[in-house]
């Protein structure tokens, strides 16, 4: 499943109202660790059609970053039923990210 772009206008519909668990990757284009994690997120999104995956550019959507206390990036938050249930902060290897996916699916 493709990674969906999420912004201030689409967050409610694509994340909070989604019937599936959603992983949201808060990132910035200039962030080196974000660029390292990006391909891992993309791979997992392809492997796990039961989970929606979205990306939010914190530079373009600072209100959402502030609302969800994103103080450092990359910051991946897992949403279920419109609530944050877990998060991963920083660049982590694919096995660790997959383990988080399993725990939050």
PDB file of C-alpha atoms in Angstrom:
ATOM      1  CA  UNK A   1       0.000   0.000   0.000  1.00  0.00           C
ATOM      2  CA  UNK A   2       1.325   3.425  -0.881  1.00  0.00           C
ATOM      3  CA  UNK A   3       2.306   5.945   1.757  1.00  0.00           C
ATOM      4  CA  UNK A   4      -0.224   8.778   1.903  1.00  0.00           C
ATOM      5  CA  UNK A   5       0.713  12.433   2.219  1.00  0.00           C
ATOM      6  CA  UNK A   6      -1.105  13.997   5.144  1.00  0.00           C
ATOM      7  CA  UNK A   7      -1.479  17.673   5.993  1.00  0.00           C
ATOM      8  CA  UNK A   8      -3.475  19.938   8.290  1.00  0.00           C
ATOM      9  CA  UNK A   9      -6.501  19.734   5.995  1.00  0.00           C
ATOM     10  CA  UNK A  10      -6.542  15.938   5.559  1.00  0.00           C
ATOM     11  CA  UNK A  11      -5.357  14.785   9.002  1.00  0.00           C
ATOM     12  CA  UNK A  12      -8.838  14.302  10.479  1.00  0.00           C
ATOM     13  CA  UNK A  13     -10.057  12.221   7.545  1.00  0.00           C
ATOM     14  CA  UNK A  14      -6.915  10.199   6.787  1.00  0.00           C
ATOM     15  CA  UNK A  15      -5.657   9.575  10.326  1.00  0.00           C
ATOM     16  CA  UNK A  16      -8.175  10.232  13.089  1.00  0.00           C
ATOM     17  CA  UNK A  17     -11.219   8.851  11.259  1.00  0.00           C
ATOM     18  CA  UNK A  18      -9.422   5.885   9.684  1.00  0.00           C
ATOM     19  CA  UNK A  19     -10.816   2.466  10.585  1.00  0.00           C
ATOM     20  CA  UNK A  20      -7.335   0.903  10.305  1.00  0.00           C
ATOM     21  CA  UNK A  21      -4.336   1.573  12.545  1.00  0.00           C
ATOM     22  CA  UNK A  22      -2.267   4.433  11.107  1.00  0.00           C
ATOM     23  CA  UNK A  23       1.461   5.061  11.383  1.00  0.00           C
ATOM     24  CA  UNK A  24       2.270   8.738  10.898  1.00  0.00           C
ATOM     25  CA  UNK A  25       5.858   9.688  10.075  1.00  0.00           C
ATOM     26  CA  UNK A  26       6.555  13.280  11.124  1.00  0.00           C
ATOM     27  CA  UNK A  27       9.574  14.338   9.033  1.00  0.00           C
ATOM     28  CA  UNK A  28      11.343  17.198   7.246  1.00  0.00           C
ATOM     29  CA  UNK A  29      13.028  17.178   3.854  1.00  0.00           C
ATOM     30  CA  UNK A  30      16.283  18.552   5.307  1.00  0.00           C
ATOM     31  CA  UNK A  31      16.499  15.889   8.050  1.00  0.00           C
ATOM     32  CA  UNK A  32      19.201  13.273   7.388  1.00  0.00           C
ATOM     33  CA  UNK A  33      17.827  10.632   9.767  1.00  0.00           C
ATOM     34  CA  UNK A  34      14.357  11.162   8.250  1.00  0.00           C
ATOM     35  CA  UNK A  35      15.783  10.364   4.806  1.00  0.00           C
ATOM     36  CA  UNK A  36      17.339   7.194   6.248  1.00  0.00           C
ATOM     37  CA  UNK A  37      14.041   6.041   7.796  1.00  0.00           C
ATOM     38  CA  UNK A  38      11.902   6.981   4.775  1.00  0.00           C
ATOM     39  CA  UNK A  39      12.710   3.897   2.664  1.00  0.00           C
ATOM     40  CA  UNK A  40      12.108   1.609   5.668  1.00  0.00           C
ATOM     41  CA  UNK A  41       8.686   3.192   6.201  1.00  0.00           C
ATOM     42  CA  UNK A  42       7.922   2.760   2.481  1.00  0.00           C
ATOM     43  CA  UNK A  43       8.948  -0.925   2.545  1.00  0.00           C
ATOM     44  CA  UNK A  44       6.854  -1.682   5.603  1.00  0.00           C
ATOM     45  CA  UNK A  45       3.863   0.116   4.078  1.00  0.00           C
ATOM     46  CA  UNK A  46       4.132  -2.221   1.075  1.00  0.00           C
ATOM     47  CA  UNK A  47       4.457  -5.294   3.302  1.00  0.00           C
ATOM     48  CA  UNK A  48       1.570  -4.421   5.654  1.00  0.00           C
ATOM     49  CA  UNK A  49      -1.673  -3.565   3.837  1.00  0.00           C
ATOM     50  CA  UNK A  50      -3.527  -3.883   7.159  1.00  0.00           C
ATOM     51  CA  UNK A  51      -1.928  -0.648   8.397  1.00  0.00           C
ATOM     52  CA  UNK A  52      -2.196   2.782   6.785  1.00  0.00           C
ATOM     53  CA  UNK A  53       1.000   4.818   6.628  1.00  0.00           C
ATOM     54  CA  UNK A  54       1.104   8.591   6.312  1.00  0.00           C
ATOM     55  CA  UNK A  55       3.815  11.224   6.185  1.00  0.00           C
ATOM     56  CA  UNK A  56       3.545  14.742   7.593  1.00  0.00           C
ATOM     57  CA  UNK A  57       6.119  17.380   6.730  1.00  0.00           C
ATOM     58  CA  UNK A  58       6.614  19.277  10.003  1.00  0.00           C
ATOM     59  CA  UNK A  59       7.836  22.416   8.217  1.00  0.00           C
ATOM     60  CA  UNK A  60       4.585  22.649   6.268  1.00  0.00           C
ATOM     61  CA  UNK A  61       2.298  21.425   9.085  1.00  0.00           C
ATOM     62  CA  UNK A  62       3.738  22.900  12.268  1.00  0.00           C
ATOM     63  CA  UNK A  63       0.319  23.003  13.979  1.00  0.00           C
ATOM     64  CA  UNK A  64       0.081  19.208  13.879  1.00  0.00           C
ATOM     65  CA  UNK A  65       3.671  18.824  15.045  1.00  0.00           C
ATOM     66  CA  UNK A  66       2.967  21.079  18.014  1.00  0.00           C
ATOM     67  CA  UNK A  67      -0.357  19.424  18.806  1.00  0.00           C
ATOM     68  CA  UNK A  68       1.294  15.999  18.974  1.00  0.00           C
ATOM     69  CA  UNK A  69       4.422  17.215  20.819  1.00  0.00           C
ATOM     70  CA  UNK A  70       6.852  16.411  18.029  1.00  0.00           C
ATOM     71  CA  UNK A  71      10.047  17.853  19.480  1.00  0.00           C
ATOM     72  CA  UNK A  72      12.542  15.897  17.381  1.00  0.00           C
ATOM     73  CA  UNK A  73      12.358  14.092  14.071  1.00  0.00           C
ATOM     74  CA  UNK A  74      11.980  11.538  12.714  1.00  0.00           C
ATOM     75  CA  UNK A  75       9.038  10.855  14.975  1.00  0.00           C
ATOM     76  CA  UNK A  76       6.645   8.048  14.085  1.00  0.00           C
ATOM     77  CA  UNK A  77       3.344   7.913  15.961  1.00  0.00           C
ATOM     78  CA  UNK A  78       0.901   5.020  15.876  1.00  0.00           C
ATOM     79  CA  UNK A  79      -2.787   5.957  15.932  1.00  0.00           C
ATOM     80  CA  UNK A  80      -5.698   3.635  16.702  1.00  0.00           C
ATOM     81  CA  UNK A  81      -9.234   4.901  16.944  1.00  0.00           C
ATOM     82  CA  UNK A  82      -8.004   8.473  16.608  1.00  0.00           C
ATOM     83  CA  UNK A  83      -5.612   8.202  19.578  1.00  0.00           C
ATOM     84  CA  UNK A  84      -1.825   7.947  19.763  1.00  0.00           C
ATOM     85  CA  UNK A  85      -1.016   4.508  21.185  1.00  0.00           C
ATOM     86  CA  UNK A  86       2.762   4.394  20.665  1.00  0.00           C
ATOM     87  CA  UNK A  87       5.671   6.228  19.083  1.00  0.00           C
ATOM     88  CA  UNK A  88       9.208   5.788  17.833  1.00  0.00           C
ATOM     89  CA  UNK A  89      11.591   8.728  17.990  1.00  0.00           C
ATOM     90  CA  UNK A  90      14.740   8.770  15.904  1.00  0.00           C
ATOM     91  CA  UNK A  91      16.135   6.568  13.184  1.00  0.00           C
ATOM     92  CA  UNK A  92      15.696   2.910  14.055  1.00  0.00           C
ATOM     93  CA  UNK A  93      16.563  -0.196  12.026  1.00  0.00           C
ATOM     94  CA  UNK A  94      13.883  -2.008  10.067  1.00  0.00           C
ATOM     95  CA  UNK A  95      13.568  -4.967  12.512  1.00  0.00           C
ATOM     96  CA  UNK A  96      12.822  -2.584  15.389  1.00  0.00           C
ATOM     97  CA  UNK A  97      10.263  -0.698  13.294  1.00  0.00           C
ATOM     98  CA  UNK A  98       8.605  -3.947  12.201  1.00  0.00           C
ATOM     99  CA  UNK A  99       8.390  -5.010  15.838  1.00  0.00           C
ATOM    100  CA  UNK A 100       6.546  -1.762  16.641  1.00  0.00           C
ATOM    101  CA  UNK A 101       4.206  -2.399  13.691  1.00  0.00           C
ATOM    102  CA  UNK A 102       3.425  -5.867  15.059  1.00  0.00           C
ATOM    103  CA  UNK A 103       2.737  -4.505  18.516  1.00  0.00           C
ATOM    104  CA  UNK A 104       0.381  -1.813  17.200  1.00  0.00           C
ATOM    105  CA  UNK A 105      -1.410  -3.558  14.352  1.00  0.00           C
TER     106      UNK A 105
END
